[in-house]
Coordinates of C-alpha atoms in Angstrom, one line a residue:
M227 CA -29.3 10.1 -24.1
G228 CA -29.2 13.3 -22.1
F229 CA -26.3 14.6 -20.1
L230 CA -27.1 13.1 -16.6
V231 CA -25.8 15.1 -13.7
G232 CA -26.2 14.2 -10.1
S233 CA -24.8 12.9 -6.9
Q234 CA -23.1 9.5 -7.2
N235 CA -25.3 6.5 -7.2
G236 CA -28.4 8.6 -6.9
V237 CA -27.8 10.3 -3.6
R238 CA -26.4 13.7 -3.0
G239 CA -23.5 13.4 -0.6
G240 CA -25.4 12.3 2.4
G241 CA -26.7 9.0 3.7
C242 CA -24.5 6.9 6.0
F243 CA -24.2 4.0 3.5
R244 CA -23.9 6.3 0.4
S245 CA -21.1 8.2 2.0
L246 CA -19.1 5.0 2.2
I247 CA -19.1 4.5 -1.6
R248 CA -18.6 8.0 -2.8
R249 CA -15.4 8.3 -4.8
K250 CA -13.1 11.3 -5.5
Q251 CA -11.4 12.4 -8.6
V252 CA -8.4 10.6 -9.9
D253 CA -6.2 13.7 -10.4
S254 CA -4.9 16.0 -7.6
V255 CA -4.0 18.8 -10.0
H256 CA -7.1 20.7 -9.2
F257 CA -6.2 21.0 -5.5
K258 CA -4.3 24.2 -6.5
R259 CA -7.6 25.8 -7.3
H260 CA -8.8 25.2 -3.8
G261 CA -5.9 26.8 -2.0
H262 CA -3.7 23.8 -1.3
H263 CA 0.1 24.2 -1.6
Q264 CA 1.9 21.5 -3.4
L265 CA 4.7 19.4 -2.2
A266 CA 8.1 20.0 -3.7
K267 CA 8.9 18.0 -6.8
E268 CA 12.5 17.0 -6.0
L269 CA 12.8 13.3 -6.3
S270 CA 14.2 11.2 -9.2
V271 CA 15.0 7.5 -9.6
P272 CA 18.1 7.4 -7.3
H273 CA 16.1 9.1 -4.5
L274 CA 13.3 6.6 -4.9
I275 CA 15.7 3.7 -4.8
A276 CA 17.2 5.0 -1.6
I277 CA 13.8 5.3 0.0
G278 CA 12.7 1.9 -1.2
V279 CA 15.8 0.0 -0.2
G280 CA 16.2 1.9 3.0
S281 CA 12.6 1.3 4.0
T282 CA 12.7 -2.4 3.1
I283 CA 16.1 -3.7 4.3
G284 CA 15.9 -3.6 8.1
A285 CA 17.9 -5.3 10.8
G286 CA 15.5 -8.2 10.5
I287 CA 17.6 -9.8 7.7
Y288 CA 20.5 -10.0 10.2
I289 CA 18.3 -12.3 12.4
L290 CA 15.8 -13.7 10.0
V291 CA 18.4 -15.8 8.2
G292 CA 19.1 -17.9 11.2
T293 CA 15.5 -18.3 12.4
V294 CA 14.0 -19.3 9.1
A295 CA 16.8 -21.6 8.1
R296 CA 16.7 -23.5 11.5
E297 CA 12.9 -23.9 11.6
H298 CA 11.7 -24.0 8.0
S299 CA 13.9 -23.8 5.0
G300 CA 17.3 -25.3 5.8
P301 CA 19.8 -24.8 2.9
A302 CA 16.9 -23.9 0.6
L303 CA 16.6 -20.5 2.3
F304 CA 17.5 -18.6 -0.8
I305 CA 14.6 -20.2 -2.6
S306 CA 12.3 -19.0 0.2
F307 CA 13.5 -15.5 -0.4
L308 CA 13.1 -15.8 -4.1
I309 CA 9.5 -17.0 -3.8
A310 CA 8.7 -14.3 -1.3
G311 CA 10.3 -11.7 -3.6
I312 CA 8.1 -12.9 -6.5
A313 CA 5.0 -12.6 -4.2
A314 CA 6.0 -9.1 -3.2
A315 CA 6.6 -8.3 -6.9
L316 CA 2.9 -9.0 -7.6
S317 CA 2.0 -6.1 -5.3
A318 CA 4.8 -4.0 -6.7
F319 CA 3.4 -4.3 -10.3
C320 CA 0.0 -3.1 -9.0
Y321 CA 1.6 -0.3 -7.1
A322 CA 3.6 0.8 -10.1
E323 CA 0.6 1.2 -12.4
L324 CA -1.5 3.0 -9.8
A325 CA 1.3 5.3 -8.6
S326 CA 2.1 6.4 -12.2
R327 CA -1.6 6.9 -13.1
C328 CA -2.5 8.6 -9.8
P329 CA 0.7 10.4 -8.7
S330 CA -0.7 12.0 -5.5
A331 CA 0.2 11.7 -1.8
G332 CA -1.6 9.0 0.1
S333 CA -0.5 5.8 -1.6
A334 CA -3.1 3.0 -1.1
Y335 CA -5.5 5.3 0.7
H336 CA -5.5 7.5 -2.4
Y337 CA -6.0 4.6 -4.8
S338 CA -8.8 3.1 -2.6
Y339 CA -10.6 6.4 -2.5
I340 CA -10.6 6.8 -6.2
C341 CA -11.5 3.2 -7.2
V342 CA -13.4 1.7 -4.2
G343 CA -15.0 4.3 -2.0
E344 CA -14.6 6.6 0.9
G345 CA -15.4 4.1 3.6
V346 CA -12.8 1.5 2.5
A347 CA -10.2 4.3 1.9
W348 CA -10.7 5.6 5.4
L349 CA -10.1 2.2 6.9
I350 CA -7.0 1.8 4.8
G351 CA -5.6 5.2 5.8
W352 CA -6.4 4.5 9.4
A353 CA -4.7 1.2 9.3
L354 CA -1.6 2.7 7.6
I355 CA -1.4 5.3 10.4
L356 CA -1.2 2.5 12.9
E357 CA 1.3 0.7 10.8
Y358 CA 3.8 3.5 10.5
T359 CA 3.4 4.7 14.1
I360 CA 4.1 1.3 15.6
G361 CA 6.6 0.4 12.9
G362 CA 8.7 3.5 13.6
S363 CA 8.5 3.0 17.4
A364 CA 9.5 -0.7 17.1
V365 CA 12.4 0.1 14.9
A366 CA 13.6 2.8 17.2
R367 CA 13.5 0.5 20.2
G368 CA 15.8 -2.0 18.4
I369 CA 18.6 0.5 17.8
S370 CA 20.1 0.8 21.3
P371 CA 20.8 -3.0 21.8
N372 CA 22.7 -3.0 18.5
L373 CA 24.5 0.3 19.3
A374 CA 25.6 -1.1 22.7
L375 CA 28.1 -3.4 21.0
F376 CA 30.3 -0.4 20.1
F377 CA 30.3 0.7 23.8
G378 CA 31.3 -2.7 25.2
G379 CA 27.8 -4.0 26.1
Q380 CA 24.3 -2.9 27.1
D381 CA 25.5 -1.7 30.5
S382 CA 28.2 0.5 29.0
L383 CA 26.0 2.9 27.1
P384 CA 26.0 6.5 28.2
F385 CA 23.3 7.3 30.8
F386 CA 21.3 9.5 28.5
L387 CA 21.1 6.7 25.9
A388 CA 20.8 3.6 28.1
R389 CA 17.5 2.0 28.9
Q390 CA 16.2 2.7 32.4
H391 CA 13.8 0.8 34.5
I392 CA 11.2 2.8 36.5
P393 CA 10.2 0.5 39.4
G394 CA 7.1 2.3 40.5
L395 CA 5.5 2.1 37.0
D396 CA 7.3 -1.1 36.0
V397 CA 8.2 0.6 32.7
V398 CA 11.5 0.4 30.8
V399 CA 12.1 3.8 29.1
D400 CA 14.4 4.1 26.1
P401 CA 15.9 7.6 25.7
C402 CA 18.0 6.5 22.7
A403 CA 14.9 5.5 20.7
A404 CA 13.1 8.7 21.5
V405 CA 16.1 10.9 20.6
L406 CA 16.6 9.1 17.3
V407 CA 12.9 9.5 16.3
L408 CA 13.1 13.2 17.1
V409 CA 16.3 13.6 15.1
V410 CA 14.7 11.9 12.1
T411 CA 11.6 14.0 12.5
G412 CA 13.6 17.2 12.4
L413 CA 15.5 16.0 9.3
L414 CA 12.2 15.2 7.5
C415 CA 11.0 18.8 8.3
V416 CA 14.0 20.3 6.5
G417 CA 12.9 19.1 3.1
I418 CA 12.3 15.9 1.1
K419 CA 15.5 16.2 -0.9
E420 CA 17.7 16.7 2.2
S421 CA 16.1 13.9 4.2
T422 CA 16.3 11.5 1.2
L423 CA 20.0 12.3 0.7
A424 CA 20.6 11.5 4.4
Q425 CA 18.7 8.2 3.9
A426 CA 20.7 7.4 0.8
V427 CA 24.0 7.8 2.8
V428 CA 22.7 5.6 5.7
T429 CA 21.3 3.0 3.2
S430 CA 24.7 2.9 1.3
I431 CA 26.5 2.0 4.5
N432 CA 24.0 -0.8 5.2
V433 CA 24.4 -2.1 1.6
C434 CA 28.2 -2.0 1.9
A435 CA 27.9 -4.0 5.1
M436 CA 25.8 -6.6 3.3
L437 CA 28.3 -6.6 0.3
F438 CA 31.1 -7.3 2.8
I439 CA 29.1 -10.3 4.2
I440 CA 28.6 -11.6 0.7
I441 CA 32.2 -11.2 -0.5
A442 CA 34.0 -12.3 2.6
G443 CA 31.5 -15.1 3.2
S444 CA 32.0 -16.3 -0.4
Y445 CA 35.7 -16.3 0.1
L446 CA 35.4 -18.4 3.2
G447 CA 32.9 -20.7 1.6
F448 CA 35.1 -21.5 -1.4
K449 CA 38.1 -21.9 0.8
T450 CA 36.4 -24.3 3.2
G451 CA 34.1 -26.2 0.8
W452 CA 30.7 -24.9 1.8
A453 CA 30.1 -27.1 4.8
G454 CA 26.5 -26.0 5.1
Y455 CA 25.5 -27.6 1.8
E456 CA 27.2 -31.0 2.3
L457 CA 24.4 -32.5 4.4
P458 CA 22.8 -36.0 4.2
A459 CA 19.3 -34.4 4.5
G460 CA 19.8 -32.5 1.2
Y461 CA 18.6 -29.0 0.4
F462 CA 15.0 -29.5 1.7
P463 CA 15.3 -31.1 5.2
F464 CA 11.8 -29.8 6.1
G465 CA 10.4 -30.6 2.7
V466 CA 8.9 -28.3 0.2
D467 CA 6.2 -27.4 2.7
G468 CA 8.8 -26.1 5.1
M469 CA 10.4 -24.1 2.3
L470 CA 7.1 -22.5 1.4
A471 CA 6.4 -21.8 5.1
G472 CA 9.7 -20.0 5.2
S473 CA 8.6 -17.9 2.2
A474 CA 5.6 -16.8 4.1
T475 CA 7.8 -15.7 7.0
V476 CA 10.4 -13.9 5.0
F477 CA 7.7 -12.2 2.9
F478 CA 7.5 -9.5 5.6
A479 CA 11.2 -8.7 5.0
Y480 CA 10.0 -7.1 1.7
I481 CA 7.5 -4.8 3.4
G482 CA 8.6 -1.2 2.8
F483 CA 8.8 -0.7 -0.9
D484 CA 5.3 0.8 -0.8
S485 CA 6.9 3.9 0.9
V486 CA 8.1 4.9 -2.6
A487 CA 4.4 5.2 -3.7
S488 CA 3.7 7.6 -0.8
T489 CA 6.1 10.1 -2.3
A490 CA 4.4 10.1 -5.7
E491 CA 3.5 13.8 -5.5
E492 CA 7.1 14.8 -5.0
V493 CA 8.5 12.9 -8.0
K494 CA 9.7 15.0 -10.9
N495 CA 8.5 12.5 -13.6
P496 CA 6.1 10.1 -11.9
Q497 CA 5.1 8.2 -15.0
R498 CA 8.6 7.1 -15.6
D499 CA 10.4 7.3 -12.3
L500 CA 7.9 5.7 -9.9
P501 CA 7.7 2.3 -11.7
L502 CA 11.5 2.3 -12.0
G503 CA 12.0 3.3 -8.4
I504 CA 9.7 0.6 -7.1
G505 CA 11.0 -2.1 -9.4
L506 CA 14.7 -1.4 -8.9
A507 CA 14.3 -1.1 -5.1
L508 CA 12.5 -4.4 -4.9
S509 CA 15.0 -6.1 -7.2
I510 CA 18.0 -4.9 -5.3
C511 CA 16.5 -6.0 -2.0
C512 CA 15.7 -9.5 -3.4
C513 CA 19.2 -10.0 -4.8
L514 CA 20.8 -8.9 -1.5
Y515 CA 18.6 -11.1 0.5
M516 CA 19.2 -14.2 -1.6
L517 CA 23.0 -13.7 -1.8
V518 CA 23.3 -13.2 2.0
S519 CA 21.2 -16.3 2.6
V520 CA 23.2 -18.4 0.1
V521 CA 26.5 -17.4 1.8
I522 CA 25.5 -17.7 5.5
V523 CA 23.6 -21.0 5.1
G524 CA 26.6 -22.4 3.2
L525 CA 29.2 -21.4 5.9
V526 CA 27.4 -23.0 8.8
P527 CA 24.9 -26.0 8.8
Y528 CA 21.4 -24.7 9.3
Y529 CA 20.9 -26.7 12.5
A530 CA 24.1 -25.1 14.1
M531 CA 23.2 -21.5 13.3
D532 CA 22.7 -19.0 16.1
P533 CA 19.0 -17.9 15.9
D534 CA 19.8 -14.5 17.4
T535 CA 23.1 -13.5 15.7
P536 CA 23.5 -15.9 12.7
I537 CA 25.8 -13.8 10.6
S538 CA 28.2 -12.7 13.4
S539 CA 28.4 -16.2 14.8
A540 CA 29.1 -17.6 11.3
F541 CA 32.1 -15.4 10.9
A542 CA 33.2 -16.0 14.5
A543 CA 33.2 -19.7 13.7
Y544 CA 36.0 -19.0 11.2
G545 CA 38.0 -16.8 13.6
M546 CA 36.7 -13.5 12.3
Q547 CA 35.5 -12.0 15.6
W548 CA 36.1 -8.4 14.3
A549 CA 33.4 -9.0 11.6
A550 CA 30.8 -8.7 14.3
Y551 CA 31.5 -5.0 14.5
L552 CA 30.8 -4.6 10.8
V553 CA 27.6 -6.6 11.0
A554 CA 26.5 -4.5 14.0
A555 CA 27.2 -1.3 12.0
G556 CA 25.1 -2.6 9.2
A557 CA 22.3 -3.5 11.5
V558 CA 22.3 0.0 13.1
M559 CA 22.4 1.7 9.7
A560 CA 19.6 -0.6 8.5
L561 CA 17.5 0.3 11.6
C562 CA 18.1 4.0 11.0
S563 CA 17.2 3.9 7.4
T564 CA 14.1 1.9 8.2
L565 CA 13.1 4.4 10.9
M566 CA 13.3 7.2 8.2
G567 CA 11.2 5.0 5.9
S568 CA 8.6 4.4 8.6
I569 CA 8.1 8.1 9.5
L570 CA 8.3 9.5 6.0
P571 CA 5.0 8.2 4.6
Q572 CA 2.7 8.9 7.6
P573 CA 2.6 12.7 7.4
R574 CA 1.7 12.3 3.7
I575 CA -1.2 10.0 4.6
L576 CA -2.4 12.4 7.2
M577 CA -2.1 15.3 4.7
A578 CA -4.0 13.4 2.0
M579 CA -6.8 12.5 4.4
A580 CA -7.0 16.1 5.6
R581 CA -7.1 17.4 2.1
D582 CA -10.2 15.3 1.6
G583 CA -11.8 16.7 4.7
L584 CA -11.7 13.4 6.6
L585 CA -9.2 14.9 9.2
P586 CA -8.9 18.5 10.4
S587 CA -7.2 20.9 7.9
F588 CA -4.4 21.3 10.4
F589 CA -2.7 18.2 8.9
S590 CA -2.9 19.4 5.3
D591 CA -0.8 22.5 5.8
I592 CA 2.4 22.6 3.8
N593 CA 5.4 24.7 4.9
K594 CA 6.1 27.3 2.1
K595 CA 9.8 27.2 2.6
S596 CA 10.5 23.4 2.9
Q597 CA 7.4 22.4 0.9
V598 CA 6.7 19.5 3.2
P599 CA 3.8 18.9 5.6
V600 CA 5.7 20.1 8.7
K601 CA 2.8 20.1 11.1
S602 CA 1.8 16.5 10.2
T603 CA 5.5 15.4 10.4
L604 CA 5.9 16.9 13.9
V605 CA 2.7 15.2 15.2
T606 CA 3.9 11.9 13.7
G607 CA 7.4 12.3 15.2
L608 CA 6.2 13.3 18.6
G609 CA 3.7 10.4 18.8
S610 CA 6.3 7.9 17.7
A611 CA 8.9 9.3 20.1
V612 CA 6.5 9.1 23.1
L613 CA 5.6 5.5 22.2
A614 CA 9.2 4.5 21.6
F615 CA 10.2 6.1 24.9
F616 CA 7.6 4.5 27.2
M617 CA 6.5 1.3 25.6
D618 CA 8.0 -2.0 24.5
V619 CA 6.1 -2.4 21.2
S620 CA 7.6 -5.7 20.2
Q621 CA 4.3 -7.5 21.1
L622 CA 2.4 -5.1 18.8
A623 CA 4.8 -5.6 15.8
G624 CA 2.3 -8.0 14.1
M625 CA -0.1 -5.0 13.8
V626 CA 2.4 -3.4 11.4
S627 CA 1.8 -6.3 8.9
V628 CA -2.0 -5.8 9.0
G629 CA -1.8 -2.3 7.6
T630 CA 0.6 -3.3 4.9
L631 CA -1.3 -6.4 3.8
L632 CA -4.6 -4.6 3.8
A633 CA -3.0 -1.9 1.6
F634 CA -1.6 -4.5 -0.8
T635 CA -5.0 -6.2 -1.0
M636 CA -6.8 -3.0 -1.8
V637 CA -4.2 -2.0 -4.4
A638 CA -4.8 -5.3 -6.2
I639 CA -8.6 -4.8 -6.2
S640 CA -8.1 -1.2 -7.4
V641 CA -6.2 -2.4 -10.5
L642 CA -9.1 -4.7 -11.4
I643 CA -11.5 -1.9 -10.9
L644 CA -9.4 0.5 -13.0
R645 CA -9.2 -2.0 -15.9
Y646 CA -12.8 -3.2 -15.9
V647 CA -15.0 -0.6 -14.2
P648 CA -13.1 2.6 -13.8
P649 CA -15.1 5.5 -12.3
N650 CA -17.1 7.2 -15.0
E651 CA -18.3 10.2 -13.0
V652 CA -16.4 13.2 -11.7
P653 CA -17.3 15.0 -8.4
F654 CA -17.7 18.8 -8.6
P655 CA -18.3 21.2 -5.7
S656 CA -21.9 22.4 -5.5
S657 CA -20.6 26.0 -6.0
L658 CA -20.3 25.1 -9.7
Q659 CA -24.0 24.1 -10.0
E660 CA -24.9 26.9 -12.4
I661 CA -22.0 26.0 -14.8
I662 CA -22.9 22.3 -14.6
D663 CA -26.6 23.2 -15.4
S664 CA -25.6 25.2 -18.4
V665 CA -23.3 22.5 -19.7
S666 CA -25.9 19.9 -19.0
L667 CA -28.5 21.8 -21.0
R668 CA -26.4 21.4 -24.2
Y669 CA -26.5 17.7 -23.9
S670 CA -30.1 17.3 -22.6
T671 CA -31.9 17.0 -26.0
G672 CA -32.2 13.8 -28.0
S673 CA -30.7 10.3 -27.8
P674 CA -29.2 8.1 -30.4
D675 CA -31.5 5.9 -32.5
V676 CA -30.3 2.3 -32.0
T677 CA -32.2 -1.0 -31.9
K678 CA -32.3 -1.8 -28.3
E679 CA -34.4 -3.0 -25.3
K680 CA -35.2 -0.4 -22.6
S681 CA -34.7 -0.6 -18.9
G682 CA -34.9 1.9 -16.0
F683 CA -31.8 3.8 -15.0
Y684 CA -31.8 5.5 -11.6
A685 CA -30.4 9.0 -11.8
G686 CA -30.1 11.0 -8.6
T687 CA -29.3 14.6 -8.9
S688 CA -28.8 17.9 -7.2
M689 CA -31.8 19.3 -5.4
D690 CA -31.0 22.8 -6.4
S691 CA -31.4 22.3 -10.1
N692 CA -34.5 23.4 -12.1
L693 CA -33.7 21.4 -15.2
P694 CA -35.9 18.3 -15.8
L695 CA -33.0 15.9 -15.9
L696 CA -31.5 17.4 -12.7
G697 CA -34.6 17.3 -10.6
K698 CA -35.8 14.5 -8.3
A699 CA -34.4 11.0 -9.0
T700 CA -36.4 9.5 -11.8
A701 CA -36.4 6.4 -14.0
I702 CA -35.3 7.2 -17.5
E703 CA -34.9 5.1 -20.5
Y704 CA -31.3 3.9 -21.2
P705 CA -30.0 1.1 -23.4
I706 CA -28.1 -1.5 -21.4
I707 CA -28.9 -4.8 -23.1
V708 CA -27.2 -6.7 -25.9
E709 CA -27.0 -5.5 -29.5
Q710 CA -26.7 -7.9 -32.4
E711 CA -24.1 -7.5 -35.1
A712 CA -24.8 -8.2 -38.7
Q713 CA -22.7 -11.3 -38.6
G714 CA -24.9 -12.8 -35.9
N715 CA -22.4 -12.4 -33.0
F716 CA -23.8 -11.0 -29.8
V717 CA -21.8 -8.2 -28.2
I718 CA -22.3 -7.0 -24.7
N719 CA -22.7 -3.2 -24.7
E720 CA -21.0 -1.0 -22.2
G721 CA -23.7 -0.8 -19.5
S722 CA -24.0 -4.6 -19.3
R723 CA -20.3 -5.2 -19.5
R724 CA -19.7 -2.9 -16.5
K725 CA -22.3 -4.7 -14.5
I726 CA -21.0 -8.1 -15.3
A727 CA -17.4 -7.0 -14.6
G728 CA -18.4 -5.5 -11.3
W729 CA -20.2 -8.5 -10.0
T730 CA -17.5 -10.8 -11.3
I731 CA -14.8 -8.9 -9.4
T732 CA -16.9 -9.1 -6.2
A733 CA -17.4 -12.9 -6.7
T734 CA -13.7 -13.4 -7.3
C735 CA -12.8 -11.6 -4.1
V736 CA -15.3 -13.7 -2.1
G737 CA -13.9 -16.9 -3.7
A738 CA -10.3 -15.9 -2.9
F739 CA -11.3 -15.2 0.7
L740 CA -13.1 -18.5 1.1
L741 CA -10.3 -20.5 -0.4
A742 CA -7.6 -18.8 1.8
Y743 CA -9.7 -19.2 4.9
A744 CA -10.4 -22.9 4.3
A745 CA -6.8 -23.5 3.6
S746 CA -5.7 -21.8 6.8
D747 CA -8.2 -22.9 9.4
L748 CA -7.3 -26.4 10.3
N749 CA -9.9 -26.5 13.1
L750 CA -12.7 -26.7 10.6
P751 CA -14.2 -30.2 10.1
R752 CA -12.6 -32.0 7.2
L753 CA -15.8 -32.1 5.1
L754 CA -16.6 -28.5 5.7
R755 CA -13.1 -27.5 4.7
F756 CA -13.4 -29.3 1.4
I757 CA -16.8 -27.7 0.8
V758 CA -15.6 -24.2 1.5
C759 CA -12.5 -24.8 -0.5
G760 CA -14.5 -26.1 -3.4
I761 CA -16.9 -23.1 -3.4
G762 CA -14.0 -20.6 -3.1
G763 CA -12.0 -22.3 -5.8
A764 CA -15.0 -22.4 -8.1
L765 CA -15.8 -18.7 -7.6
L766 CA -12.1 -17.8 -8.1
L767 CA -11.8 -19.9 -11.3
F768 CA -15.2 -18.5 -12.6
G769 CA -14.1 -15.0 -12.0
L770 CA -10.8 -15.5 -13.7
I771 CA -12.4 -17.0 -16.8
V772 CA -15.1 -14.3 -17.1
L773 CA -12.7 -11.4 -16.6
T774 CA -10.3 -13.0 -19.1
C775 CA -13.1 -13.3 -21.7
I776 CA -14.8 -10.0 -21.4
E777 CA -13.1 -6.8 -22.7
Q778 CA -11.4 -4.3 -20.5
D779 CA -12.9 -0.8 -20.3
D780 CA -11.7 1.6 -23.0
A781 CA -11.6 4.3 -20.4
R782 CA -8.6 2.7 -18.9
H783 CA -6.4 4.2 -21.6
T784 CA -7.2 7.8 -20.5
F785 CA -7.8 7.2 -16.8
G786 CA -5.6 9.5 -14.8
H787 CA -2.1 10.2 -16.1
S788 CA -1.6 8.0 -19.2
G789 CA 1.7 6.9 -20.6
G790 CA 3.0 5.3 -17.4
F791 CA 3.6 1.6 -16.4
I792 CA 0.9 -0.9 -17.3
C793 CA 0.5 -3.9 -15.0
P794 CA 0.9 -7.1 -17.0
F795 CA -1.1 -10.3 -16.9
V796 CA -4.4 -8.7 -15.9
P797 CA -6.6 -10.2 -14.4
L798 CA -4.4 -13.1 -13.3
L799 CA -1.7 -11.1 -11.6
P800 CA -4.0 -8.9 -9.4
I801 CA -6.1 -12.0 -8.5
V802 CA -3.1 -14.0 -7.4
C803 CA -1.8 -10.9 -5.5
F804 CA -5.1 -10.6 -3.7
L805 CA -5.1 -14.4 -2.8
V806 CA -1.6 -14.3 -1.4
N807 CA -2.3 -11.2 0.7
I808 CA -5.6 -12.5 2.1
Y809 CA -3.9 -15.8 3.0
L810 CA -1.2 -13.9 4.9
L811 CA -3.7 -11.7 6.6
I812 CA -5.7 -14.7 7.8
N813 CA -2.6 -16.3 9.2
L814 CA -1.5 -13.3 11.3
G815 CA -3.3 -14.8 14.3
A816 CA -6.3 -14.0 16.5
A817 CA -4.3 -11.9 19.0
T818 CA -3.1 -9.6 16.3
W819 CA -6.5 -9.2 14.8
T820 CA -8.0 -8.5 18.3
R821 CA -5.6 -5.6 18.8
V822 CA -6.2 -4.3 15.3
S823 CA -9.9 -4.5 15.6
V824 CA -9.8 -2.1 18.6
W825 CA -8.0 0.4 16.5
L826 CA -10.3 0.0 13.5
I827 CA -13.4 0.5 15.8
V828 CA -11.9 3.7 17.0
G829 CA -11.4 4.7 13.4
V830 CA -15.1 3.9 12.6
L831 CA -16.2 6.2 15.4
V832 CA -13.9 9.0 14.2
Y833 CA -15.2 8.7 10.7
T834 CA -18.8 8.5 11.8
F835 CA -18.7 11.6 13.9
Y836 CA -16.1 13.7 12.0
G837 CA -14.9 12.4 8.7
R838 CA -18.3 11.6 7.1
T839 CA -19.7 15.0 7.9
H840 CA -16.6 17.0 6.9
S841 CA -15.8 15.2 3.7
S842 CA -15.0 17.4 0.7
L843 CA -17.5 15.3 -1.2
L844 CA -20.4 15.9 1.2
D845 CA -22.2 18.2 -1.3
A846 CA -20.5 17.1 -4.4
V847 CA -22.3 16.9 -7.7
Y848 CA -21.3 14.1 -10.0
V849 CA -21.1 14.5 -13.8
P850 CA -20.0 12.1 -16.6
A851 CA -16.2 12.1 -16.9
T852 CA -16.4 12.7 -20.6
H853 CA -17.7 16.3 -19.9
A854 CA -15.5 17.1 -17.0
D855 CA -12.9 19.0 -19.0
E856 CA -15.7 21.2 -20.5
I857 CA -17.0 22.1 -17.0
Y858 CA -13.4 22.9 -15.8
R859 CA -12.9 25.1 -18.9
S860 CA -16.2 26.9 -18.4
S861 CA -15.5 27.4 -14.7
G862 CA -12.0 28.8 -15.6
E863 CA -13.6 31.2 -18.2
S864 CA -16.2 32.4 -15.7
S865 CA -13.6 33.0 -13.0
A866 CA -11.4 34.9 -15.4

């Protein structure tokens, strides 16, 4: 066959729908050739653990223990944390492979752009912007109430830190939150190594507070006989269903480890360090969560726990009033480290989107001295500070979960695409058209002689080319059907295998959505629920069986940076991950989705009127990936 060159899927750059499915190159190394400065490679495994643990363990654990134990899990709270940790690990496995193969800034946005397409990547990036902005503001708003304990109460805070009510506007401003956001922003502008070191110190204090809770609580528990476990109702007072409902609630306590993936471009050895950083951070968080829940639920019966201050009240019940100060210190440090983890990824998301032309180039500038995106960081910090100062964003906190779960969902899909139908075309700028034409000419004669059936293959190409194969889109002969081996076994050739795999992945995702929706929507008529459940389950099972039986794509071995972490149990693990995240997304509630929809509609308008027409892939020419290195080599020789 000839060397086919052209715009992806038969259309050169343009077209509203075609722009949604154009995909960029896996590796960011060629950004240097286009004048982009690189982020500083300063991070190692300890730095990544500090980012992951600091971003994950927030002050919620100091409250979540009491709420979930009283309403859902009872003494089985630690099992709820274990199950939620395993569910989070499914996404962590997917992140680990993609981060090590595609170590560039942007996290889930970057992976979606490579594996799925520009439209989905834009929505993921836009949702992540909302997540980090609201998340940072909400965290900052929670610091002053915890800080007030050290000053003798909320009314004792210094004037410049205390919340003030503005009667005319009916607004409660929080100067402490705004100041802390600005301090963190300034720290992030200094450099990634310096800011990570500060986060490591703050996170260490938080972990020490949790270790105190575990050690002191265990001493009290063994001394007093673990009153919380000697109950007539047993370990599952709300049943297994209640324990599972508790798992769904505490799952959100694990959100944050994905911040590690956003720093991929700044890691010294991403193939080794990123999987270790993600895995160790999640493991440490899971162990701390489980140990704290085991101790606190054992000290006080679940029904007697204070839902607002369960840990402090548990120690107070044993006469340790002073422990409340240590718990409050841990909560403040947890909030500060989470605030850093919330603001850190967003400038890198903005930078990645600006590099791709979807946002103004202002956001892609990297400071030569600190080697961080200072402009994006300042915009992020100022926006979060203003929001934290003027608004009580607690009602918007559910919107944070939407961005994270959407990202988790797309990461799972991206792993399936990478394994079964990885992109086999590479986009090149139209300025390299002559070089592409010359390389194409070497491959444009002859095709292999094999016994096959013929079918049309649509090849869209650059309009500027004079070569026959690069002219107007035409139907050319290409083998895609089945070849028969001498032994009589039928083997699906590459073209058919990719089509089958692509449609199967689509059917699997539809089946998972239908199954999750039918299991969640109790308002559906009973018969309709069973029908939808049956269809969804059948599609899901069919997809799992087909993907297990057909071979994965050989190109997966050389896709991106090889030699890193390989996600196990594919396709089962990504499919289960997708199902879990879709179920959680559906159960976030109509009010949350209504608010998020407004933001996503704004994003669609921004993309339609700016991103789509300024994309770096607007005039890209797509060539087979097998010949990309030769074109790069030829372009390097010509420029020399």
